[in-house]
Coordinates of C-alpha atoms and ligand atoms in Angstrom, one line a residue:
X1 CA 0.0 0.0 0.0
X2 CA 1.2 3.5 -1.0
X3 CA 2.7 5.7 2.0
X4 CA 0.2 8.2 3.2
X5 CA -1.0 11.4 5.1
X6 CA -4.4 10.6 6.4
X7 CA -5.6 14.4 7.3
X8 CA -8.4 14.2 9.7
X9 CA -11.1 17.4 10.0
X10 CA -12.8 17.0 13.3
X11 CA -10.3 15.2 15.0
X12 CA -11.2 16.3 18.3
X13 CA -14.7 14.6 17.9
X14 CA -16.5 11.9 19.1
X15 CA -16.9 10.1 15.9
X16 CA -13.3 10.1 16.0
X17 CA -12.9 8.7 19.0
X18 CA -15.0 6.4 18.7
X19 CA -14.6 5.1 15.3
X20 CA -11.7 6.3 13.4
X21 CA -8.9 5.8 16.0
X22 CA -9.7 2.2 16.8
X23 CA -10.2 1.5 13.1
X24 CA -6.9 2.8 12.1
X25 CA -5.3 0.9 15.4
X26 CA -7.2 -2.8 14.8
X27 CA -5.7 -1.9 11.5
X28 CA -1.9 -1.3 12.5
X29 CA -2.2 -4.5 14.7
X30 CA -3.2 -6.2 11.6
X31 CA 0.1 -4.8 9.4
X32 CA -2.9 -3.3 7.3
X33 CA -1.1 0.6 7.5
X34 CA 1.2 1.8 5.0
X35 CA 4.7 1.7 6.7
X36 CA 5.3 5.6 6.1
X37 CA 1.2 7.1 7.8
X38 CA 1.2 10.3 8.7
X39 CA -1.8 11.8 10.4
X40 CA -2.7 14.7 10.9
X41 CA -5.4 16.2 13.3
X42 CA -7.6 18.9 12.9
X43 CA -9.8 20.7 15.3
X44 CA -10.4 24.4 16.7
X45 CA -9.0 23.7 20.2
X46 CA -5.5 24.7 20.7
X47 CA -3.9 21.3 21.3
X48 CA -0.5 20.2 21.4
X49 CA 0.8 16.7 19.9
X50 CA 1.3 14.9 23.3
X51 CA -2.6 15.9 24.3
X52 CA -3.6 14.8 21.1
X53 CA -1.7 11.7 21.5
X54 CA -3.1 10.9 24.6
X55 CA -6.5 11.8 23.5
X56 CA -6.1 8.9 20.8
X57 CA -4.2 6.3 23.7
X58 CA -7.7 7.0 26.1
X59 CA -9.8 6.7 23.1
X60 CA -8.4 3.3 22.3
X61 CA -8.6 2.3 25.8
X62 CA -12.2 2.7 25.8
X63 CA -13.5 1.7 22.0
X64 CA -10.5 -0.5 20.6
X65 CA -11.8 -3.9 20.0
X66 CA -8.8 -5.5 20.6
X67 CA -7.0 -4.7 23.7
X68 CA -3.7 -2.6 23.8
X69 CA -0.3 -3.5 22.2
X70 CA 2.5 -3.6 24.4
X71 CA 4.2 0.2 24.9
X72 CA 6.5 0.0 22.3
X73 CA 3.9 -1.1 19.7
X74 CA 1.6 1.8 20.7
X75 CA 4.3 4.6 20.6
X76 CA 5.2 3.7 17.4
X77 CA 1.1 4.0 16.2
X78 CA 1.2 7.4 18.6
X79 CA 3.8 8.4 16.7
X80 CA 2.4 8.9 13.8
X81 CA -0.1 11.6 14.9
X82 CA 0.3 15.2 14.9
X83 CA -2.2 17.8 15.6
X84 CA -2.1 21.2 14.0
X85 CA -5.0 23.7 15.2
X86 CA -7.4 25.1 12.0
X87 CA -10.2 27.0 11.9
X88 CA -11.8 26.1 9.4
X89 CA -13.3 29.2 7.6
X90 CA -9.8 30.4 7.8
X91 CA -8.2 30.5 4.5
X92 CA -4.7 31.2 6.4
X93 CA -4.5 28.5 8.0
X94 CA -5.0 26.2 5.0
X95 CA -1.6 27.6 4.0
X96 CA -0.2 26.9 7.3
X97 CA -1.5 23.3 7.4
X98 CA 0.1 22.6 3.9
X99 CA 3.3 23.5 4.9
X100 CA 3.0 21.1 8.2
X101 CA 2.0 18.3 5.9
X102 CA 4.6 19.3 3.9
X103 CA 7.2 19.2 6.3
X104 CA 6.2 16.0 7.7
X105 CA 6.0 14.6 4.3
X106 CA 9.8 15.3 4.0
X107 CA 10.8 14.0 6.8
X108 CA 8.8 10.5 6.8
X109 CA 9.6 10.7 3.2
X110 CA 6.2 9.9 2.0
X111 CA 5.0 10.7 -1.7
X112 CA 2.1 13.5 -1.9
X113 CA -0.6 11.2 -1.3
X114 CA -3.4 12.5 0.9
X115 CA -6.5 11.4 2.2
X116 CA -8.9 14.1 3.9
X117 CA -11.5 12.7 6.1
X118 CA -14.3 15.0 7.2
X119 CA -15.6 14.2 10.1
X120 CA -17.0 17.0 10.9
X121 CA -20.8 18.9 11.2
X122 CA -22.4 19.0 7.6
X123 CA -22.9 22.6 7.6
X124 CA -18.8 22.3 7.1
X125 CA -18.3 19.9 4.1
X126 CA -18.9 22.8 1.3
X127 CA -16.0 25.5 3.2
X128 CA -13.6 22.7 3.5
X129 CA -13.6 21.0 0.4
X130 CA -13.4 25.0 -1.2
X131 CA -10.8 25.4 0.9
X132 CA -8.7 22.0 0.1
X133 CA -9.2 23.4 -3.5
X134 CA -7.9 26.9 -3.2
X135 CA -4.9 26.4 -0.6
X136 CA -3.5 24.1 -2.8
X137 CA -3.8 21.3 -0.4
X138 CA -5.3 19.5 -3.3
X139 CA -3.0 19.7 -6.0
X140 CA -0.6 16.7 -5.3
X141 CA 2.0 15.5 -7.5
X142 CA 0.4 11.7 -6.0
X143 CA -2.9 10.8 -5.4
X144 CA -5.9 12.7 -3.5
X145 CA -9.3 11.5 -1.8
X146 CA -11.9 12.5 0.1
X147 CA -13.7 10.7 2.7
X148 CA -17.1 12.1 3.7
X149 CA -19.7 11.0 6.5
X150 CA -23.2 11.2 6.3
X151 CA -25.5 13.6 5.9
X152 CA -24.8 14.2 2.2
X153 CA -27.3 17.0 1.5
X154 CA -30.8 17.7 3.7
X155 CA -32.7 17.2 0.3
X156 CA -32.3 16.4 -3.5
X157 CA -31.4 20.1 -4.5
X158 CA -29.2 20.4 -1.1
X159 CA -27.4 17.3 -1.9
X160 CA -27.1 18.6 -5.2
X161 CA -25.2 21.5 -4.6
X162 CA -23.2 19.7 -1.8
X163 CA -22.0 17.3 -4.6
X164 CA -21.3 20.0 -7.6
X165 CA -19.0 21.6 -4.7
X166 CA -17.8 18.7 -3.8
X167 CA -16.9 18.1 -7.6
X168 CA -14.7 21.2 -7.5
X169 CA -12.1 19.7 -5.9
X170 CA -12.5 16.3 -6.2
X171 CA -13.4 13.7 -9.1
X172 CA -15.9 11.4 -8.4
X173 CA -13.6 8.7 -8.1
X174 CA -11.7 10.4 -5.4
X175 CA -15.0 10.8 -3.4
X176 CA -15.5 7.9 -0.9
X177 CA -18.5 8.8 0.5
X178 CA -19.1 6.5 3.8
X179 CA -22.5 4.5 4.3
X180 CA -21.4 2.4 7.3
X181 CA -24.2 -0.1 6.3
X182 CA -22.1 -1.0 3.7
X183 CA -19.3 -1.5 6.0
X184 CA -21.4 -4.6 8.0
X185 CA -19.4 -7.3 6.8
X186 CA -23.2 -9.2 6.0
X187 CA -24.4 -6.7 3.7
X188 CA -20.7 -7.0 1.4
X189 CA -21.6 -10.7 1.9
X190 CA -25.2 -9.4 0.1
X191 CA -23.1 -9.9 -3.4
X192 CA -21.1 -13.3 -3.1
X193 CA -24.0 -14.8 -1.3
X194 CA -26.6 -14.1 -4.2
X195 CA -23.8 -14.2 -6.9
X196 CA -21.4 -17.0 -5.9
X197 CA -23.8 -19.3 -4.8
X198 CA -25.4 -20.6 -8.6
X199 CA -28.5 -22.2 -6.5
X200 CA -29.3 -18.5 -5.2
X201 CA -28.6 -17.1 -8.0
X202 CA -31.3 -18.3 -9.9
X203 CA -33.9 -18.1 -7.9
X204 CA -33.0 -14.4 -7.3
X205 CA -35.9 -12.8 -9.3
X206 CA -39.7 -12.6 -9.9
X207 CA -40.4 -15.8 -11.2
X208 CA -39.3 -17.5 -7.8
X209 CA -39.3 -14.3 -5.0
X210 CA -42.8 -13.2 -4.0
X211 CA -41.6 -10.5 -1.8
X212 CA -38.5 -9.2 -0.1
X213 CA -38.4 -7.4 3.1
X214 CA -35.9 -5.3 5.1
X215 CA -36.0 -4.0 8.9
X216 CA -34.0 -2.0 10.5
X217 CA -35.6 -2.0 14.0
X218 CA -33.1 0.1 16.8
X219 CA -34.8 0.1 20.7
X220 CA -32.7 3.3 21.4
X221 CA -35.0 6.6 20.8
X222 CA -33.8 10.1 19.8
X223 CA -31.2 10.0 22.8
X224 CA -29.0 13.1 22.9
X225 CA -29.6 14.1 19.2
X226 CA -32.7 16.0 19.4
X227 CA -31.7 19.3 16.8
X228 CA -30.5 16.8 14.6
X229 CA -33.1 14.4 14.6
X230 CA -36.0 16.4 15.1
X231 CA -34.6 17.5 11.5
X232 CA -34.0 14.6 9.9
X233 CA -36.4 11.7 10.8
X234 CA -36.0 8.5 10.0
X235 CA -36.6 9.2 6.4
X236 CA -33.3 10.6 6.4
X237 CA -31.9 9.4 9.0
X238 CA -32.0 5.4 7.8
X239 CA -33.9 5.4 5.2
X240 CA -32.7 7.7 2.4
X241 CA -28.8 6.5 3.0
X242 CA -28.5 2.7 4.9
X243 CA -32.3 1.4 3.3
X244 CA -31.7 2.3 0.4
X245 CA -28.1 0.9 0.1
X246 CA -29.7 -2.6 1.2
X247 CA -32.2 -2.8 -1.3
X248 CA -29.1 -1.9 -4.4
X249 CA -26.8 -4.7 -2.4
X250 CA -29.8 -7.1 -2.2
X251 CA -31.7 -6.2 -5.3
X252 CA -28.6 -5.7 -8.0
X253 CA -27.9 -8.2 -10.9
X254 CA -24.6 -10.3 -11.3
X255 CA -21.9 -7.3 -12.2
X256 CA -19.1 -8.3 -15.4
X257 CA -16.7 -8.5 -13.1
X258 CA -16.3 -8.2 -9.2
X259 CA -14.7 -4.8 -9.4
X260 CA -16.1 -1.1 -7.7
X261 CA -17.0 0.1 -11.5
X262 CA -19.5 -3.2 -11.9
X263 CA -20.9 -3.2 -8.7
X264 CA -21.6 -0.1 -8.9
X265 CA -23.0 0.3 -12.2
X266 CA -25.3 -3.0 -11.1
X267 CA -26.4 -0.9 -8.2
X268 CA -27.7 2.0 -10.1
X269 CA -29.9 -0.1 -12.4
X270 CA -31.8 -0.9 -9.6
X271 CA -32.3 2.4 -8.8
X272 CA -32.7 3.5 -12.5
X273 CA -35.4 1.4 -12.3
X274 CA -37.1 2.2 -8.7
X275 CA -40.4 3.4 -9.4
X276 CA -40.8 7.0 -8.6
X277 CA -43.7 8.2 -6.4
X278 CA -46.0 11.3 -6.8
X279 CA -46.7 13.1 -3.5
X280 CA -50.6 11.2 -3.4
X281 CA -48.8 8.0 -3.9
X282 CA -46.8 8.7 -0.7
X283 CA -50.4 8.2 1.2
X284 CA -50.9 4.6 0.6
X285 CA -47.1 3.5 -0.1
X286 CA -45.3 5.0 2.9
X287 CA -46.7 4.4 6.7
X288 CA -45.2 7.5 9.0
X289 CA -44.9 6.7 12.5
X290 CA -44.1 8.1 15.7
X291 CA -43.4 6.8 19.1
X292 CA -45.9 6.9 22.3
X293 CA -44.9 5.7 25.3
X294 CA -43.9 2.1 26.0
X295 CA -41.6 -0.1 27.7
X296 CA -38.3 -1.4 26.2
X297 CA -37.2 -4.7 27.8
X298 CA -39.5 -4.5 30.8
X299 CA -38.6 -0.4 31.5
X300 CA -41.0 2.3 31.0
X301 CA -39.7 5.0 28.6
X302 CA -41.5 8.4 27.1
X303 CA -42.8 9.1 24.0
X304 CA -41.3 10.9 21.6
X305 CA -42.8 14.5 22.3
X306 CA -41.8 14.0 25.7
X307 CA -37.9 13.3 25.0
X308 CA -35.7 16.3 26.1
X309 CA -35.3 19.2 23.0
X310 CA -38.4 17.9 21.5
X311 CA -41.5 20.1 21.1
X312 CA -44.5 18.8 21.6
X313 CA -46.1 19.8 18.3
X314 CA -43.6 17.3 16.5
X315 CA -44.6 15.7 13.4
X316 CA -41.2 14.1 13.0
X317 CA -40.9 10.6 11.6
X318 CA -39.7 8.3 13.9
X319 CA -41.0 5.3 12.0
X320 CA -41.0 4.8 8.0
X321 CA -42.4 1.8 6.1
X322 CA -42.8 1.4 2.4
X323 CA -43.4 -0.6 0.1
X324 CA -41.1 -0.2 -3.1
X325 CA -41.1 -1.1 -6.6
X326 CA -38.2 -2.0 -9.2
X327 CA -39.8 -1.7 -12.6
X328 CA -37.2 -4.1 -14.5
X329 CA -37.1 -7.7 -16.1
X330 CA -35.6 -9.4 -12.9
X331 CA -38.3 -7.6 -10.3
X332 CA -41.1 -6.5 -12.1
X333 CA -44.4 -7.5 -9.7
X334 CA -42.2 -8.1 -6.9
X335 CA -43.4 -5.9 -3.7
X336 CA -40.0 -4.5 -1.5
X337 CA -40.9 -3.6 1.8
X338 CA -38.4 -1.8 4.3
X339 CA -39.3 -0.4 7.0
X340 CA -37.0 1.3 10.1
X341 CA -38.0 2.7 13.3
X342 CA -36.7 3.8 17.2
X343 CA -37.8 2.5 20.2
X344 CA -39.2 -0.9 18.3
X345 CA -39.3 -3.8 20.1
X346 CA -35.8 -5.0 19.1
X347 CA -32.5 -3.8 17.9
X348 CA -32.7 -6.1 14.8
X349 CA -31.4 -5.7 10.6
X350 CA -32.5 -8.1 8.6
X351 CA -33.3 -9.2 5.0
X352 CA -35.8 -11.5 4.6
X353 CA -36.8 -13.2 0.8
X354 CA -39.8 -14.6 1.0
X355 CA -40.1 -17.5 -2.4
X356 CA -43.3 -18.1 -3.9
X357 CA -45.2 -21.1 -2.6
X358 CA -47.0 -22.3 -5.7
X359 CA -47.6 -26.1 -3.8
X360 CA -48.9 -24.4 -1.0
X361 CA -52.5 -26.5 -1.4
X362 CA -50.8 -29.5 -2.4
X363 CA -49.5 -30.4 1.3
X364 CA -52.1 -28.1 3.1
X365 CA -52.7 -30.1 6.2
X366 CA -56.7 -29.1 8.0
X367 CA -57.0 -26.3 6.3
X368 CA -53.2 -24.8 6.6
X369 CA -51.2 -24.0 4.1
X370 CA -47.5 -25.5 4.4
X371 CA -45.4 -22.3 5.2
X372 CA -43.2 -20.3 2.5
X373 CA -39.4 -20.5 2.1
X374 CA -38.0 -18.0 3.3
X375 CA -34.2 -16.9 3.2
X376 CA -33.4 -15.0 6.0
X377 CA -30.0 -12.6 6.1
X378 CA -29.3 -11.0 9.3
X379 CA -27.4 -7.8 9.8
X380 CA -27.5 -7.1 12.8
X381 CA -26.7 -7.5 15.8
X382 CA -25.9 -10.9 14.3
X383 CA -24.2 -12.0 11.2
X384 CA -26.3 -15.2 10.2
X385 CA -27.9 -16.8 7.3
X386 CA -31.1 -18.9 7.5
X387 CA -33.3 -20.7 5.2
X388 CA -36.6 -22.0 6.3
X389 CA -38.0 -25.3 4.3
X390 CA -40.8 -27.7 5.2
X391 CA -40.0 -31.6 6.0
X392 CA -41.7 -34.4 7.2
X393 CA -41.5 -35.0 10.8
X394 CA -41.4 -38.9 11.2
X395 CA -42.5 -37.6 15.2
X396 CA -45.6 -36.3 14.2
X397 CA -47.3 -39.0 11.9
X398 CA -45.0 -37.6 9.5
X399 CA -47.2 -33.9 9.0
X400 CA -44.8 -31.1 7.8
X401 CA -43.3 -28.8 9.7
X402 CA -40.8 -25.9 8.5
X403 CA -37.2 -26.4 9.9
X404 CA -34.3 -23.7 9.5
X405 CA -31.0 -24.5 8.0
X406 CA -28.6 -22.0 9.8
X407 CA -25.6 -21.4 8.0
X408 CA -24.0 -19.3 10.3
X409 CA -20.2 -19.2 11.0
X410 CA -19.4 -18.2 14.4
X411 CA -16.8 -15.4 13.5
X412 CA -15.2 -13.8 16.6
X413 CA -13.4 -11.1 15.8
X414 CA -15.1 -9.3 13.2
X415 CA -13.7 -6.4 12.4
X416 CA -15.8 -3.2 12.6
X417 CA -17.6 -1.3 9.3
X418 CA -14.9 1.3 9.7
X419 CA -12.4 -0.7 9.5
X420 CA -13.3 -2.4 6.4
X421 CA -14.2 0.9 5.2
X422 CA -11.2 2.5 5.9
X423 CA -9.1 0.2 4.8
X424 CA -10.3 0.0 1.5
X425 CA -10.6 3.9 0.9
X426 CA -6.7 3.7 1.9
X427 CA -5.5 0.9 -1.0
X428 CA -8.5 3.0 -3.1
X429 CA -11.5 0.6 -3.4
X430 CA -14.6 2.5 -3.5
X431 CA -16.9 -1.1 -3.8
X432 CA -18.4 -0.3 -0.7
X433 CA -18.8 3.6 -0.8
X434 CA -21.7 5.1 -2.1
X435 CA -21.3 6.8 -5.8
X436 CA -23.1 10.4 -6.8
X437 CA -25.9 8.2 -8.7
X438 CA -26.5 6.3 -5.8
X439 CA -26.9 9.2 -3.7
X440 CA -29.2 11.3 -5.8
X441 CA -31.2 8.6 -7.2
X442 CA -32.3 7.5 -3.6
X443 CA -32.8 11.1 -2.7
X444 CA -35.0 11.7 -6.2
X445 CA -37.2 8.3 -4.4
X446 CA -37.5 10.1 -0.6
X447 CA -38.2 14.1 -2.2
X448 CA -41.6 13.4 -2.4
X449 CA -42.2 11.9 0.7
X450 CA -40.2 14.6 2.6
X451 CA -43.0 17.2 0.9
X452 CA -45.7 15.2 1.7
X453 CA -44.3 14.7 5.5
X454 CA -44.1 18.6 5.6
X455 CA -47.3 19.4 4.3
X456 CA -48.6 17.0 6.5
X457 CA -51.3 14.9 3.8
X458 CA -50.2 11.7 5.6
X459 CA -51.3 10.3 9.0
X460 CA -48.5 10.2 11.5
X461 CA -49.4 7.0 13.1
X462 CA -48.6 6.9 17.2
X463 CA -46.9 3.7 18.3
X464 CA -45.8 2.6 21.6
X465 CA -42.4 2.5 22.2
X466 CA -41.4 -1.3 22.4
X467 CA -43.7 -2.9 19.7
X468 CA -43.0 -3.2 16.1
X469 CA -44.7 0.3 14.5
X470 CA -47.8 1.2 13.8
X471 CA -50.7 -1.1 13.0
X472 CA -50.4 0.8 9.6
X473 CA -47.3 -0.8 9.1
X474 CA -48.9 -4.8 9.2
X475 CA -51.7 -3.3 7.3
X476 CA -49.5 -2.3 3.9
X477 CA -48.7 -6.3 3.8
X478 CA -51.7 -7.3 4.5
X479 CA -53.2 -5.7 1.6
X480 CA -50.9 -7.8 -0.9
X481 CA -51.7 -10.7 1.2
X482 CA -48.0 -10.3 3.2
X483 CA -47.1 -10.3 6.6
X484 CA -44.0 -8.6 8.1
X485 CA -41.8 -11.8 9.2
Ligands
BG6_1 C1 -26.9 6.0 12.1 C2 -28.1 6.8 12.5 O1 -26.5 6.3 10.8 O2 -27.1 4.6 12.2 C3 -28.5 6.4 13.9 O3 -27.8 8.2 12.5 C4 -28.7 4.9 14.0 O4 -29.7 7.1 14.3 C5 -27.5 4.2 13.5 O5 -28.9 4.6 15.4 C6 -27.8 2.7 13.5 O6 -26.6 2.0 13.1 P1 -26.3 0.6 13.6 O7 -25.0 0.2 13.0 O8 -26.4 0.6 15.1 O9 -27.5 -0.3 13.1

């Protein structure tokens, strides 16, 4: 792997903390670093190198899922990190900080290869990237990328602008923007499970699938993030970025070749060909919930309107469900439901393909039908694969009964989205970022159900906290003869 300076914005953050710092340690302890890294921290507060340092040590301490290296080992990692202060509407100090990367470039004798990460508040992604541009900061004589976090854009036209800004300074293909969804080492497995495996593969359209389904159910509620989330919802929050990303990965076609171009390319078929809803559609195709109170594992907790920072007039979305069509050859016919919610009764992703059943009669025992096949791909907290069938039971005067094939490995040790994310925007593969087409295409989807929330033509459906959404929810199933599994 090429030599490096990894220049952080935001480095005094929590995001950082938490996620960046371990990644890039549980990387080092696995010789997945360049040998010459260089980072370089960025943040308002006047900080010198041996706080920052430390900062990273007691951040490790507490997030690293592996425990500490010996001292040596973790003064060499230390080592690489340097702190310079920048404000950063501060032209000035763009100067400043390219002669510090400069200098340390020299002395580690690394090539002009940078990677900026910003990890910083949204309202900050557009002054940055301006400012990379017009310091200079930009123009290497190696390579340059950007690594961005969610939330790209507030809107279609927002994220519009974000990106031709954006697009200023960087190429698309210098652009890694993160979806950490597509860091869970089960939704990369989305691809060789439907692609290497030929039995799957076949079946993977309309002629065998009846239905697909995908949950993302969390227990937490709004917790600290109030003026953030009052904002965003869950139609922006999950929906428009990690939802979306699991229908591509599940719903894509078999790419040329396994390579960030294909995948990609397979990816925005599907949403080429994602039907497109008027704001009246939004009424009977997306259920908008909000949480009452409830109990979450036996503990009372308050509804939504009650949480601290949140008015009591809120309309916000704290529940979405939908039911999504992909007008191709492959998934014509074939309903996609997602739905994603706080305070459910679960912390719980999954994928669940539901086959068509067209025997169900033939084996119907008093009156029941035998049960579908279902192939269910779990997220979250669990990495597992299941696939239900129906047998004989030699027990039970030999009626059917559906058993589960589990084809789970038990993988200790997984290593965390951003590491796998990280690491591949170091060595430069951008399978599992999200690409401009990606990005606007799902936002095109969610525009006009962000009008129609704001306008308020669709019911905003209470549900206690602690069950699984609103009643509304099982009803948008029900009326294609589904059920939520
Ligand atoms: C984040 C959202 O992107 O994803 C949070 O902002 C949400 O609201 C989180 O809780 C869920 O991620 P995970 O990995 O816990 O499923």
């Amino acid at each position: 792997m090429n030599s490096m300076t990894f220049v952080l914005f935001g480095a005094t953050g929590d995001l950082a903390k938490r996620k960046i710092y371990p990644a890039l340690y549980n990387l080092y302890l696995d010789d997945k670093l360049p040998d010459s890294f260089s980072v370089i921290g960025l943040g308002r507060r006047e900080w010198t190198n041996d706080i920052f340092q430390s900062s990273v040590e007691q951040s490790l301490e507490s997030f690293s899922r592996r425990p500490l290296a010996d001292s040596a080992k973790m003064e060499k990692f230390l080592r690489a990190f340097h702190y310079h202060a920048l404000d950063v509407g501060d032209t000035e100090g763009y100067k400043q900080l390219l002669e510090v990367i400069q200098q340390r470039e020299a002395e580690l004798n690394i090539p002009e290869n940078r990677l900026f990460y910003l990890s910083v508040a949204p309202e900050f992604f557009d002054i940055i990237s301006s400012n990379i541009y017009a310091s200079g900061l930009g123009s290497t004589k190696g390579w340059k990328r950007l690594i961005i976090e969610k939330p790209f854009g507030h809107d279609l036209q927002t994220a519009r602008e974000l990106n031709a800004n954006l697009s200023r300074a960087f190429e698309e293909d210098e652009i890694y923007r993160i979806d950490h969804y597509l860091g869970k080492p089960m939704v990369q497995n989305l691809e060789a499970l439907g692609f290497a495996n030929p039995i799957l593969q076949a079946l993977w359209n309309n002629e065998y699938i009846a239905n697909v389904q995908i949950t993302a159910s969390e227990t937490v509620g709004v917790e600290t993030r109030a003026g953030y989330y009052d904002q965003a919802g869950a139609i922006r929050d999950m929906f428009q970025n990690h939802m979306m990303q699991m229908l591509m990965m599940t719903a894509m076609q078999l790419p040329k070749r396994i390579s960030a171009t294909d995948i990609r390319n397979e990816k925005r078929k599907v949403m080429d060909a994602l039907r497109l809803l008027t704001k009246e559609d939004v009424i009977t195709e997306v259920v908008r919930g909000q949480y009452t109170f409830g109990e979450i594992g036996a503990k009372p907790v308050v509804g939504y309107k009650d949480e601290p920072g949140i008015e009591a007039s809120s309309t916000n979305d704290t529940f979405i469900a939908a039911r999504l069509w992909i007008d191709d050859e492959f998934w014509k016919d074939v309903p996609f439901y997602i739905r994603t919610g706080k305070r459910m009764h679960e912390k719980s992703t999954k994928i669940v393909i539901e086959f068509k059943n067209p025997l169900k009669d033939l084996y119907a025992h008093e009156d029941k039908e035998t049960a579908p096949n279902l192939l269910v791909i779990e997220v979250n907290p669990d990495s597992r694969v299941s696939l239900q069938l129906n047998s004989k039971n030699p027990l039970n005067d030999g009626k059917l009964e559906t058993i589960t094939i589990d084809f789970s490995a038990n993988l200790d040790e997984v290593p965390e989205a951003y590491e796998l994310l990280i690491f591949d925007a170091l060595r430069g593969d951008a399978t599992f970022f999200a690409h401009w087409h990606e990005v606007e295409l799902s936002w095109k989807w969610v525009q006009p159900v962000l009008e129609a929330f704001a306008e308020n033509i669709v019911p905003l459906h209470p549900y206690n906290a602690g069950s699984m959404g609103p009643e509304a929810s099982r009803e948008l199933l029900e009326q294609d003869g589904f059920k939520w599994w």
